Short mmCIF file of C-alpha atoms and ligand atoms in Angstrom, two decimals:
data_model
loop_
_atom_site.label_atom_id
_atom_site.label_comp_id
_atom_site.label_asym_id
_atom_site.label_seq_id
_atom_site.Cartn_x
_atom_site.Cartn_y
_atom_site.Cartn_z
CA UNK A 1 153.76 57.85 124.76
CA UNK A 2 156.29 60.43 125.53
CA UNK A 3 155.23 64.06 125.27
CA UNK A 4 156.99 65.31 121.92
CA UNK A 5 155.04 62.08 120.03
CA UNK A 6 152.07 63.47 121.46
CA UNK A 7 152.30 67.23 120.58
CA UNK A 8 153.66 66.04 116.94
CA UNK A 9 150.65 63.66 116.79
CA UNK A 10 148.44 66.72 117.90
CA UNK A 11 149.57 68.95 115.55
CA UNK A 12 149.00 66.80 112.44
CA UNK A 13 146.22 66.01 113.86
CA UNK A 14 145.20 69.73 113.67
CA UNK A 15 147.10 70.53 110.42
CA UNK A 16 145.09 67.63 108.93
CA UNK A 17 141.47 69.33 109.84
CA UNK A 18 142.71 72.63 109.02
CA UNK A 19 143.64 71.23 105.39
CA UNK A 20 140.06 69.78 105.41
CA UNK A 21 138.70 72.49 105.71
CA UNK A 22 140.44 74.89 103.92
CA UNK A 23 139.65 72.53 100.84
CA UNK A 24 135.92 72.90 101.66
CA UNK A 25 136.00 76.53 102.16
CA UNK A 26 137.91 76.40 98.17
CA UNK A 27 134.95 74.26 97.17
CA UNK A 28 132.39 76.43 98.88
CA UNK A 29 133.88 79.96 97.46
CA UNK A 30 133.94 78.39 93.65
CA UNK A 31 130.06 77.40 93.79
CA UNK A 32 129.46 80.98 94.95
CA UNK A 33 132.31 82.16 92.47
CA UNK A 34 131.14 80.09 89.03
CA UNK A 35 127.91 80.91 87.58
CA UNK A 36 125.29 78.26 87.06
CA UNK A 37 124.43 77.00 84.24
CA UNK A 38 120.86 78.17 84.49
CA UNK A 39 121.94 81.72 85.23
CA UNK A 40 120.28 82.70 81.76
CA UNK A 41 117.03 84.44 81.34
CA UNK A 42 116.58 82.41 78.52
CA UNK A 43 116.15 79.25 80.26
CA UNK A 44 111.97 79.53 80.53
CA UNK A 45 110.20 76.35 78.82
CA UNK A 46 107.13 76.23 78.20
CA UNK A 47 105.61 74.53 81.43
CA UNK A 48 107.09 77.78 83.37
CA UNK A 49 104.35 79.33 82.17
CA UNK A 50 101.69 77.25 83.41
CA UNK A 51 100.11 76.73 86.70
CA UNK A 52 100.99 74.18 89.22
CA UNK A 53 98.55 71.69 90.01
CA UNK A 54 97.94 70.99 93.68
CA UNK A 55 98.25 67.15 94.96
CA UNK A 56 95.10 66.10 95.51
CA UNK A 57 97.06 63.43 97.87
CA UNK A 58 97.87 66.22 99.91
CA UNK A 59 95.33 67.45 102.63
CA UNK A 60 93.61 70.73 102.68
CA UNK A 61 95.67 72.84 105.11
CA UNK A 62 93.48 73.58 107.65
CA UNK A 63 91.77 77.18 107.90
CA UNK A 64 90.29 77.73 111.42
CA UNK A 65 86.30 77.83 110.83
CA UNK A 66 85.99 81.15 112.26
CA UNK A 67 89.36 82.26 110.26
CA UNK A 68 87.36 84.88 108.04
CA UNK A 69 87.39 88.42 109.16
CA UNK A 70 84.50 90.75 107.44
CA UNK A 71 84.04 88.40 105.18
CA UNK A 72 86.98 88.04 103.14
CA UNK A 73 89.37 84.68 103.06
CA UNK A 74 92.91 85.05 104.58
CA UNK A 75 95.33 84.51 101.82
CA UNK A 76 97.40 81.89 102.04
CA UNK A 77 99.52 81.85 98.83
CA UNK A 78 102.38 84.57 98.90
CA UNK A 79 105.30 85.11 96.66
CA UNK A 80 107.69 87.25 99.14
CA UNK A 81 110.73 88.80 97.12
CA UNK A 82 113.35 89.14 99.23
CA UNK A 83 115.12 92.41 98.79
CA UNK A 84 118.86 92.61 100.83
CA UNK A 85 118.91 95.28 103.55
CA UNK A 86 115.45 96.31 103.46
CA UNK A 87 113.86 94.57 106.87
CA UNK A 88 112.93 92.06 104.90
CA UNK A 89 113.90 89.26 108.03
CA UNK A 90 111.40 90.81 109.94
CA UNK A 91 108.98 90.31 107.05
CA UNK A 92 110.25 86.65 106.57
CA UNK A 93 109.73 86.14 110.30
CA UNK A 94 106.03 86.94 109.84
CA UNK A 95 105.77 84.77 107.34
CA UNK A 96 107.67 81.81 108.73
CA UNK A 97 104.97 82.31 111.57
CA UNK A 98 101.97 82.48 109.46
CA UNK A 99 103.05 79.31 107.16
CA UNK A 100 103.78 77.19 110.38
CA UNK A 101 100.65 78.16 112.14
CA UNK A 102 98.38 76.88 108.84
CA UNK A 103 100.56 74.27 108.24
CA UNK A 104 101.42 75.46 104.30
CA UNK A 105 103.96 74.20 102.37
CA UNK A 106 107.11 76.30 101.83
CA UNK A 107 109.43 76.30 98.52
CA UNK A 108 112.35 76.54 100.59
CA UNK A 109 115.94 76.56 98.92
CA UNK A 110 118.07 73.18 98.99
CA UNK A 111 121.57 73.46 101.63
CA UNK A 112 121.60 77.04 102.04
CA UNK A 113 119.14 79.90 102.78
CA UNK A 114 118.59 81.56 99.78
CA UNK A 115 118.16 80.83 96.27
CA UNK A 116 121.55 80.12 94.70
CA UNK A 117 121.93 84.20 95.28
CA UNK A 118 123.22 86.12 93.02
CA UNK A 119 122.42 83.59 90.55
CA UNK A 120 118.52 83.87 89.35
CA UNK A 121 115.76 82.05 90.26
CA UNK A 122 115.21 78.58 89.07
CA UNK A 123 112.65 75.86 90.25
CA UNK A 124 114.82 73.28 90.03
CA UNK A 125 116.59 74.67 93.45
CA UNK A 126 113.90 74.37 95.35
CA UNK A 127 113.75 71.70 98.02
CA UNK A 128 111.73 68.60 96.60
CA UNK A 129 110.41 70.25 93.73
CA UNK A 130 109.07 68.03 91.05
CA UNK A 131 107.23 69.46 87.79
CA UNK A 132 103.72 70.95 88.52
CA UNK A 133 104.46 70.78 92.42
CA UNK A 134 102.54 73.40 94.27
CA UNK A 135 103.73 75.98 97.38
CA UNK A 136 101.78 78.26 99.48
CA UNK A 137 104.88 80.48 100.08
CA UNK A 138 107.98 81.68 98.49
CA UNK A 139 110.42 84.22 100.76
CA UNK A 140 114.24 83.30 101.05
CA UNK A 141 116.47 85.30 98.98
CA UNK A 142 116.71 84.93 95.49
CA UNK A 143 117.38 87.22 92.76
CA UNK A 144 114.14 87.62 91.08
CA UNK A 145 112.71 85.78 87.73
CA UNK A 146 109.15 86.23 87.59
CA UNK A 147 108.30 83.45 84.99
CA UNK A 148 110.12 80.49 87.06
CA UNK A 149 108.63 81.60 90.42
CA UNK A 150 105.40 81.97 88.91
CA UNK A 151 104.82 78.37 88.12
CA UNK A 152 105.20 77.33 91.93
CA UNK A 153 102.23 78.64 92.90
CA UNK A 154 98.38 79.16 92.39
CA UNK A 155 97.54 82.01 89.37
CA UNK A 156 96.10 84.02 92.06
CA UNK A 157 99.16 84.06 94.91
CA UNK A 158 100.02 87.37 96.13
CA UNK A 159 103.49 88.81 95.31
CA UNK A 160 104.84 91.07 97.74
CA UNK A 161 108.27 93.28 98.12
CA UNK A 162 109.61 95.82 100.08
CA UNK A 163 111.88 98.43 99.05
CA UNK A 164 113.95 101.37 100.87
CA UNK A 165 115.18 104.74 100.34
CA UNK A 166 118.30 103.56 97.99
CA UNK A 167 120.85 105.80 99.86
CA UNK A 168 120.27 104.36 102.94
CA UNK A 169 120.16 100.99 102.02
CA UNK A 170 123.49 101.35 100.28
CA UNK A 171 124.95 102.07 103.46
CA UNK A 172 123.70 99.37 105.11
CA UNK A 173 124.87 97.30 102.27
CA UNK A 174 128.09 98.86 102.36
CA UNK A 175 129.08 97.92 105.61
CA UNK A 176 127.34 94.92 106.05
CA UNK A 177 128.74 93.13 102.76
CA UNK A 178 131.64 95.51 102.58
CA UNK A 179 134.20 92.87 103.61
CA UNK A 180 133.17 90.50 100.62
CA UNK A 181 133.45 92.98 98.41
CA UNK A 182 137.27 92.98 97.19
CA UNK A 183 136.64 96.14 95.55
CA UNK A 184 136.67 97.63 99.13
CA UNK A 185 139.93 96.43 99.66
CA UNK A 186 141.64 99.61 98.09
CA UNK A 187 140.08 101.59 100.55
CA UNK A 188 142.22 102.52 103.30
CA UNK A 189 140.58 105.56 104.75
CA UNK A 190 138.88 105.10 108.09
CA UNK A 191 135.53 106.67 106.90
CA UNK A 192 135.82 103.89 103.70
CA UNK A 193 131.97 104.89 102.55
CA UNK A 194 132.73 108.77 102.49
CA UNK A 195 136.12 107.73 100.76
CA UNK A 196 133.89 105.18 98.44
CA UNK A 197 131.19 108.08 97.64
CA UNK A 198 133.75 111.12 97.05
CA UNK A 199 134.67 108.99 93.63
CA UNK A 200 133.13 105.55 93.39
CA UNK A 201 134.18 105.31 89.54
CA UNK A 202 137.54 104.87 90.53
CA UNK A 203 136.97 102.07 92.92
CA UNK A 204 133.93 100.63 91.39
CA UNK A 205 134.16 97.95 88.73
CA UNK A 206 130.52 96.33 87.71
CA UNK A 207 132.46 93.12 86.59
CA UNK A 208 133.88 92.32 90.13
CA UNK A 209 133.31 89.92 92.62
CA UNK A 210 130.06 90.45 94.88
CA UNK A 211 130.56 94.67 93.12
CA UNK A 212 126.39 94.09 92.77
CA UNK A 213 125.78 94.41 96.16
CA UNK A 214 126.95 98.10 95.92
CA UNK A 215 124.77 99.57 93.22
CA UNK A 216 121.46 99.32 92.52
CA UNK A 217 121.08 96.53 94.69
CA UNK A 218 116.96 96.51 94.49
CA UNK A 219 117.03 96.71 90.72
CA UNK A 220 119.32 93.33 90.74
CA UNK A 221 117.47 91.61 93.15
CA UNK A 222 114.27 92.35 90.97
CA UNK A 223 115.99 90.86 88.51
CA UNK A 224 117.27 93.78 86.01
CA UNK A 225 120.59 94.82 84.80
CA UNK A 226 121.22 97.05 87.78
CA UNK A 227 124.34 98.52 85.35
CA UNK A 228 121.80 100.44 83.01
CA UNK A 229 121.80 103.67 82.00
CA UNK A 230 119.59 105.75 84.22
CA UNK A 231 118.69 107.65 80.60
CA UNK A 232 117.41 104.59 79.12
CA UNK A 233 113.65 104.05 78.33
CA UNK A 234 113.97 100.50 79.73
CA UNK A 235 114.46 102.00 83.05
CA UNK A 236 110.77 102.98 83.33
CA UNK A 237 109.50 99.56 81.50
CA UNK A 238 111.43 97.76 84.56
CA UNK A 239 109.33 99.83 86.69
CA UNK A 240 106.40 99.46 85.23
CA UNK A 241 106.81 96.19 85.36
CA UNK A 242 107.18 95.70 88.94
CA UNK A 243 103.95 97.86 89.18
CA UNK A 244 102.06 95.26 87.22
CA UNK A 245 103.43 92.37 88.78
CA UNK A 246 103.50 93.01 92.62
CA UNK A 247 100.18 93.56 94.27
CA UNK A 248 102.31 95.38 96.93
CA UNK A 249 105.22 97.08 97.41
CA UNK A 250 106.10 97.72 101.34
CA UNK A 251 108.41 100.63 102.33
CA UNK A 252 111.28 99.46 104.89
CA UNK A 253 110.61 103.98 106.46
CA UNK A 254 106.87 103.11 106.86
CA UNK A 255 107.02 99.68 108.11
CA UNK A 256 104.02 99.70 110.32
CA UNK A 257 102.01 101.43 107.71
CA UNK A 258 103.52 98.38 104.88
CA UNK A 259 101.86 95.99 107.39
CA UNK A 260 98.76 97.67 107.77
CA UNK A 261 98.09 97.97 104.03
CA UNK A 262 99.40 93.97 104.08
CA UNK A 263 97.60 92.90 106.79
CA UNK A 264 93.99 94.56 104.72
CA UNK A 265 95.46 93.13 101.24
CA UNK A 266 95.70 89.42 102.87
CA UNK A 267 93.07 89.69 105.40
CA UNK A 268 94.93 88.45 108.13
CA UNK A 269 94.48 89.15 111.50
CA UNK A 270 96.78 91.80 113.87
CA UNK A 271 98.40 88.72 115.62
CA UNK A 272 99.68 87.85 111.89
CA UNK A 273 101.42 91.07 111.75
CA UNK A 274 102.93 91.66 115.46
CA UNK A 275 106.90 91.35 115.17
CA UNK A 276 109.84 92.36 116.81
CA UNK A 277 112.63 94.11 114.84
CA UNK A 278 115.23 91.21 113.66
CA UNK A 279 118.60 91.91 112.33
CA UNK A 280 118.93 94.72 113.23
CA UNK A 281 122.77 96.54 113.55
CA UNK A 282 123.91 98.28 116.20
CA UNK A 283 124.30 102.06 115.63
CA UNK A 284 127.38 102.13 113.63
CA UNK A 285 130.63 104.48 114.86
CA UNK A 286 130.64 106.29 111.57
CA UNK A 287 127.83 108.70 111.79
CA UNK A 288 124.65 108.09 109.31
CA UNK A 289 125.34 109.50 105.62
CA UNK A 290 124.17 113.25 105.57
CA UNK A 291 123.76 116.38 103.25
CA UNK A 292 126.63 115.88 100.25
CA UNK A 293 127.30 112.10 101.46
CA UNK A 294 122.94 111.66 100.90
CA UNK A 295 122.97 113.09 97.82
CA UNK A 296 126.03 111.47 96.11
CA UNK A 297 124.93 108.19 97.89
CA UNK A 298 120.73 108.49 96.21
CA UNK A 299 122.76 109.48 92.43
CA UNK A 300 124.89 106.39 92.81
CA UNK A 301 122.33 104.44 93.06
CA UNK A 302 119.84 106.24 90.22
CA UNK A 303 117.81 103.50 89.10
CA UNK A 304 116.82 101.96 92.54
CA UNK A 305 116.30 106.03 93.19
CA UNK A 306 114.24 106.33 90.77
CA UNK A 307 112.01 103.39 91.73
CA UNK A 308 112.08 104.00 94.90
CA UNK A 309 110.50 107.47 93.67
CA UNK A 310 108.03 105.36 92.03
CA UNK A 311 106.52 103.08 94.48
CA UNK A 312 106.84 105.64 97.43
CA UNK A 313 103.91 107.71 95.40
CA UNK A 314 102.22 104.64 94.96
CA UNK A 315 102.70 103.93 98.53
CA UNK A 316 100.80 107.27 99.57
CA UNK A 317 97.76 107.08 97.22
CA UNK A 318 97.41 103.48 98.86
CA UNK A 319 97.28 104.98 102.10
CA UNK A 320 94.67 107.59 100.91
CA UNK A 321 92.68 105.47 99.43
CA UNK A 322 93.03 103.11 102.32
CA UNK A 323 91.91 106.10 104.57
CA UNK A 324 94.56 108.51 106.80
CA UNK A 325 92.47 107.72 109.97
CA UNK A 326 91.84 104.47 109.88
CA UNK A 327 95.86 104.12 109.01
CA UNK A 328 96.46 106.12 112.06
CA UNK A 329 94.21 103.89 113.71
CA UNK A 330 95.33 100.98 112.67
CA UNK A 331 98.85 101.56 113.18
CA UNK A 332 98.51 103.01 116.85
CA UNK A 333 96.50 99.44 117.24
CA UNK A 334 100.03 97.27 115.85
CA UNK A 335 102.25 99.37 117.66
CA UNK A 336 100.55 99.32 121.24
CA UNK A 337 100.38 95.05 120.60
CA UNK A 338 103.91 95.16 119.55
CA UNK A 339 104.61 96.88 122.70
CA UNK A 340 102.61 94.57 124.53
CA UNK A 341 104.40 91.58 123.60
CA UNK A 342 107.80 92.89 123.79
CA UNK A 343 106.67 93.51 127.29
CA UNK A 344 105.60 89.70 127.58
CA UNK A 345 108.38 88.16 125.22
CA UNK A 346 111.76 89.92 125.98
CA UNK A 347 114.26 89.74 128.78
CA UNK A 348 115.12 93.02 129.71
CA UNK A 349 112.92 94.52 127.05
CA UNK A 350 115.11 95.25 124.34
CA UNK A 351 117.89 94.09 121.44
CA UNK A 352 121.23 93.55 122.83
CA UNK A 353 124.38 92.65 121.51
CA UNK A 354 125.46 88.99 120.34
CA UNK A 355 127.82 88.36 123.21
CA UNK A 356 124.63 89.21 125.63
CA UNK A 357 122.32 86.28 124.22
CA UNK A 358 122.29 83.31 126.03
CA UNK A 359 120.82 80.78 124.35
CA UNK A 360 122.29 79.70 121.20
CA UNK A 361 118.97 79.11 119.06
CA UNK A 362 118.87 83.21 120.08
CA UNK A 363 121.77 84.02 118.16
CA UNK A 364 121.17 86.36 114.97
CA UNK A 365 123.61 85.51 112.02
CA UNK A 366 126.38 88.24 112.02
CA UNK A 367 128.44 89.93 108.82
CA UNK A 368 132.00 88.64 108.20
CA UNK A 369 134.29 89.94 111.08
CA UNK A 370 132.35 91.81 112.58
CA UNK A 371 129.14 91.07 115.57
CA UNK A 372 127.20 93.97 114.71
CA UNK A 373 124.12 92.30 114.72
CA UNK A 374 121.92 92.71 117.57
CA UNK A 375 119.42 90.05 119.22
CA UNK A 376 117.10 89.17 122.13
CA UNK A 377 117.03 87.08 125.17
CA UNK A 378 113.61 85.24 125.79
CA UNK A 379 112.11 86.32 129.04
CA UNK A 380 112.44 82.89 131.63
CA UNK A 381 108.95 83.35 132.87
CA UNK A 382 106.61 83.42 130.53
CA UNK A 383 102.85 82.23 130.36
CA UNK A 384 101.33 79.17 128.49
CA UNK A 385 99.26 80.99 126.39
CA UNK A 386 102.32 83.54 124.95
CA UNK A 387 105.32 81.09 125.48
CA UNK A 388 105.05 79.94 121.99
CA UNK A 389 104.75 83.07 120.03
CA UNK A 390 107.15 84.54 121.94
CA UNK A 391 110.02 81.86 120.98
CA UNK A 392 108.81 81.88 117.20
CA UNK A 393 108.62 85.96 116.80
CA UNK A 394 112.31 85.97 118.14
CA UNK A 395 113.79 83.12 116.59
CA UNK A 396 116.19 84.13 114.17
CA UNK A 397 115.90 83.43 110.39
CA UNK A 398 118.79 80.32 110.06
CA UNK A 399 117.58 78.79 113.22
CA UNK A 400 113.28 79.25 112.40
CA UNK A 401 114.22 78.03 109.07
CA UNK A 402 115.95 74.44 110.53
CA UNK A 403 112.82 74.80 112.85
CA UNK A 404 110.66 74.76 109.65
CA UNK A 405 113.07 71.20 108.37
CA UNK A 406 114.93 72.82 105.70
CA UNK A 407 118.62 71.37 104.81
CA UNK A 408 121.16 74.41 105.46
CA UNK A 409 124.54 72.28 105.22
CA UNK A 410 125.95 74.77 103.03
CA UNK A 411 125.49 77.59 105.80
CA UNK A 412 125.98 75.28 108.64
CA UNK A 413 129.70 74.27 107.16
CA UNK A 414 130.31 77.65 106.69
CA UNK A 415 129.54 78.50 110.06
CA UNK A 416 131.84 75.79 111.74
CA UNK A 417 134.52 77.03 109.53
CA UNK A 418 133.70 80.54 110.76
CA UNK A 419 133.59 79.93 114.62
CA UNK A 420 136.78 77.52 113.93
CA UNK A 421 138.98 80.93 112.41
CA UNK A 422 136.82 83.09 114.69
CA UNK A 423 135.96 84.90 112.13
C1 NAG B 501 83.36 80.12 115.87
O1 NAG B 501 82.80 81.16 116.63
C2 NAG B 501 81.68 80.77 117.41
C3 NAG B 501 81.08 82.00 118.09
O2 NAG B 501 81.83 83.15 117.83
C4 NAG B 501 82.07 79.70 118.40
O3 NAG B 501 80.94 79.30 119.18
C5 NAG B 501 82.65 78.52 117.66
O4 NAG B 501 83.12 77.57 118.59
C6 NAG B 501 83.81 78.95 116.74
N1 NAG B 501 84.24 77.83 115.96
C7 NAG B 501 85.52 77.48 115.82
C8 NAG B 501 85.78 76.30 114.97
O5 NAG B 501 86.41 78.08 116.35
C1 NAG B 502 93.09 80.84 94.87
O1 NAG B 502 92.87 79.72 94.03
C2 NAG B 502 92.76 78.48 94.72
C3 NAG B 502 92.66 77.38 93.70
O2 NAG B 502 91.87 77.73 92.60
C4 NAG B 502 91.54 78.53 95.65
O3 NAG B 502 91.44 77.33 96.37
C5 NAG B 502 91.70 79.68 96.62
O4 NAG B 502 90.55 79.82 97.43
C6 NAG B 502 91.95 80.99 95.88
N1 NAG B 502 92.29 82.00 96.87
C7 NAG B 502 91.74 83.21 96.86
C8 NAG B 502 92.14 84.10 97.97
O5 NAG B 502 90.98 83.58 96.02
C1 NAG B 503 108.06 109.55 100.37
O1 NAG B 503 106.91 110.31 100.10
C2 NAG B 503 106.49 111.11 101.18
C3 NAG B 503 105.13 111.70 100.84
O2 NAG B 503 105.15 112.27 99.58
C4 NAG B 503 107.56 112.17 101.44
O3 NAG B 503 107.16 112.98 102.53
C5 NAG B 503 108.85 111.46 101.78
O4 NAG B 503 109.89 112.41 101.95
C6 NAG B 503 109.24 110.47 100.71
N1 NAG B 503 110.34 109.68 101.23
C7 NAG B 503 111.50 109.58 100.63
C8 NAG B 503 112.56 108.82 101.33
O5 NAG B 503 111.73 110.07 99.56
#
């Protein structure tokens, strides 16, 4: 075939898959783009309210004989809400960990890793759910209704969160999600969050695409109008609600001191609760929001301010009643076997950029044009008896949960198309 043929032949050839999938990235952006049909709150029937029934079919996950510690019985059933930007992969890592090891059963989401996000909650998208179906654990990403999740699991499952000072997390949300915000666009400044903050009423419109992510994000991911007036009584019922509903509320600033207090609540053991920092970002350019930038940044966000104010109370008289010494204990006690396995675990002993990992399965998912996100190289060497908690604490969430057999198409197509642009 002379050459010409050949280069016209490639080029169609390359036009062709381009126009493929172009039409699937069209496809993808209106299922994230339309709301589903179960989107309302009104949607709860009847059997949401009642309690799954286990299959008797199914065999008792095995709890290891001596699995008790002082007498209480590690808990096994655990409704994780997800909050965005919080350190909540680290959390999910944990978990991942903890299911695997007692062989529970997951409610994992169906093609992608999370919950039909920003949709809410609805059993029917979890993977093989069938009326009255049972799970041990709930933790991907959803955006939160209480009455649907609540039917998954056994009446006395745990719920946990984990929250963070609002003006922080908005900055992290900021720049992580930033780019899939259009409302963003309009800013041309170099500093974009200062230029955002100095008068975010004149870029910020609550109707637009993906806007949630930059206001109030923990009060939409629990599930309430995160557009509310911070005068309004319903502000404090929300709360209050959250209070009565989640046995515990972690605080993303007192991580090791969350895990303690979860650790006691569960009555796992300190291996359960050993982790490595995951998803983290590398320390951004722009310097971290200060003074004015703070403030403005805390009364943007009011409502997840003021429950933030809430739970970080709460958090405290936990602690006291929990006992300051044995916390201090306790938490000396995680951190030096933290330490101890990042000794064991990873190459060079700390997080390094995404063009440093080696080893695909290693590789953290990163934010829309940009590799910010760090990761870690397992050490080469490393003995029998820690090689496999090594791998699992520092597997990354997309990868562990393909480990764990769930179907992640939707992210997996997304990804080709994304390493096809180099995006
Ligand atoms: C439980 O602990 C005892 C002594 O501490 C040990 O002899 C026994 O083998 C353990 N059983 C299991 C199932 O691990
Ligand atoms: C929760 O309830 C289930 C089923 O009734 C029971 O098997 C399990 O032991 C209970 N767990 C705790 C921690 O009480
Ligand atoms: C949380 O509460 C503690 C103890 O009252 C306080 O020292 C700390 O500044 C609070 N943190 C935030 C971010 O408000």
């Amino acid at each position: 075939m002379p050459l010409p043929q050949k280069k016209r032949w490639e080029s169609m050839a390359k036009g062709l898959v381009l126009g493929a999938l172009f039409t699937s990235f069209l496809l993808l952006l209106y299922s994230y783009a339309v709301p589903p049909l179960h989107a309302g709150l009104a949607s709860t029937t009847p059997e949401a309210s009642e309690p799954c029934s286990p299959d008797p079919t199914e065999p008792e996950a095995v709890t290891p004989a001596n699995g008790s510690v002082g007498g209480c019985q590690p808990r096994r059933d655990i409704v994780f809400m997800k909050t965005h930007k919080t350190g909540s992969s680290t959390l999910l890592n944990i978990l991942f960990r903890f299911g695997q090891k007692h062989g529970l059963k997951f409610a994992f989401p169906n093609g992608r890793n999370d919950f039909d996000y920003p949709a809410y909650f609805a059993r029917s998208l979890v993977q093989d759910y069938r009326p009255g179906a049972c799970f041990n654990i709930i933790c991907n990403h959803m955006r939160f209704h209480y009455d649907e999740v609540r039917g998954l699991v056994q009446p006395n499952a745990t719920f946990i969160t984990v929250l963070r000072d609002p003006a922080r997390l908005f900055e992290s949300s900021f720049h992580y999600f930033g780019s899939v915000v259009p409302l963003t666009w309009k800013l041309s400044g170099r500093d974009k969050l200062a230029e955002f903050l100095q008068d975010p009423d004149r870029y910020y419109d609550p109707s637009g695409y993906n806007a949630h992510y930059l206001r109030n994000l923990l009060f939409f991911d629990l599930g309430y109008d995160s557009g509310l007036d911070p005068g309004s009584p319903r502000v404090q019922e929300h709360i209050l609600e959250v209070e009565r509903r989640f046995h515990l509320v972690l605080l993303q600033e007192y991580f090791d001191e969350s895990l303690v207090l979860l650790k006691d609540l569960l009555c796992w053991e300190l291996e359960d609760v050993l982790y490595f920092k995951l998803n983290a970002r590398r320390d951004s350019p722009v310097p971290r929001l200060s003074g004015e930038l703070y403030r403005r940044a805390t009364a943007w966000n009011m409502l997840d301010a003021r429950l933030y104010r809430h739970f970080n109370a709460s958090f405290w008289r936990k602690v006291e009643a929990f006992g300051r010494e044995r916390m201090a204990r306790e938490v000396a006690a995680l951190r030096q076997a933290n330490e101890r396995m990042r000794r064991i675990c990873i190459d060079g002993g700390r997080a390094v950029d995404a063009a440093a990992i080696q080893d695909s399965a290693m590789q953290p998912w990163q934010p829309l044009g940009t590799k910010s996100i760090l990761g870690y190289n397992l050490k080469k060497s490393i003995g029998q008896r820690h090689a496999q908690l090594c791998r699992r604490m520092l597997t990354p969430e997309i990868q562990y949960l393909m480990d764990l057999g769930v179907n992640l198409w939707i992210t997996k197509l997304w990804k080709l198309i994304r390493d096809f642009l180099r995006w």
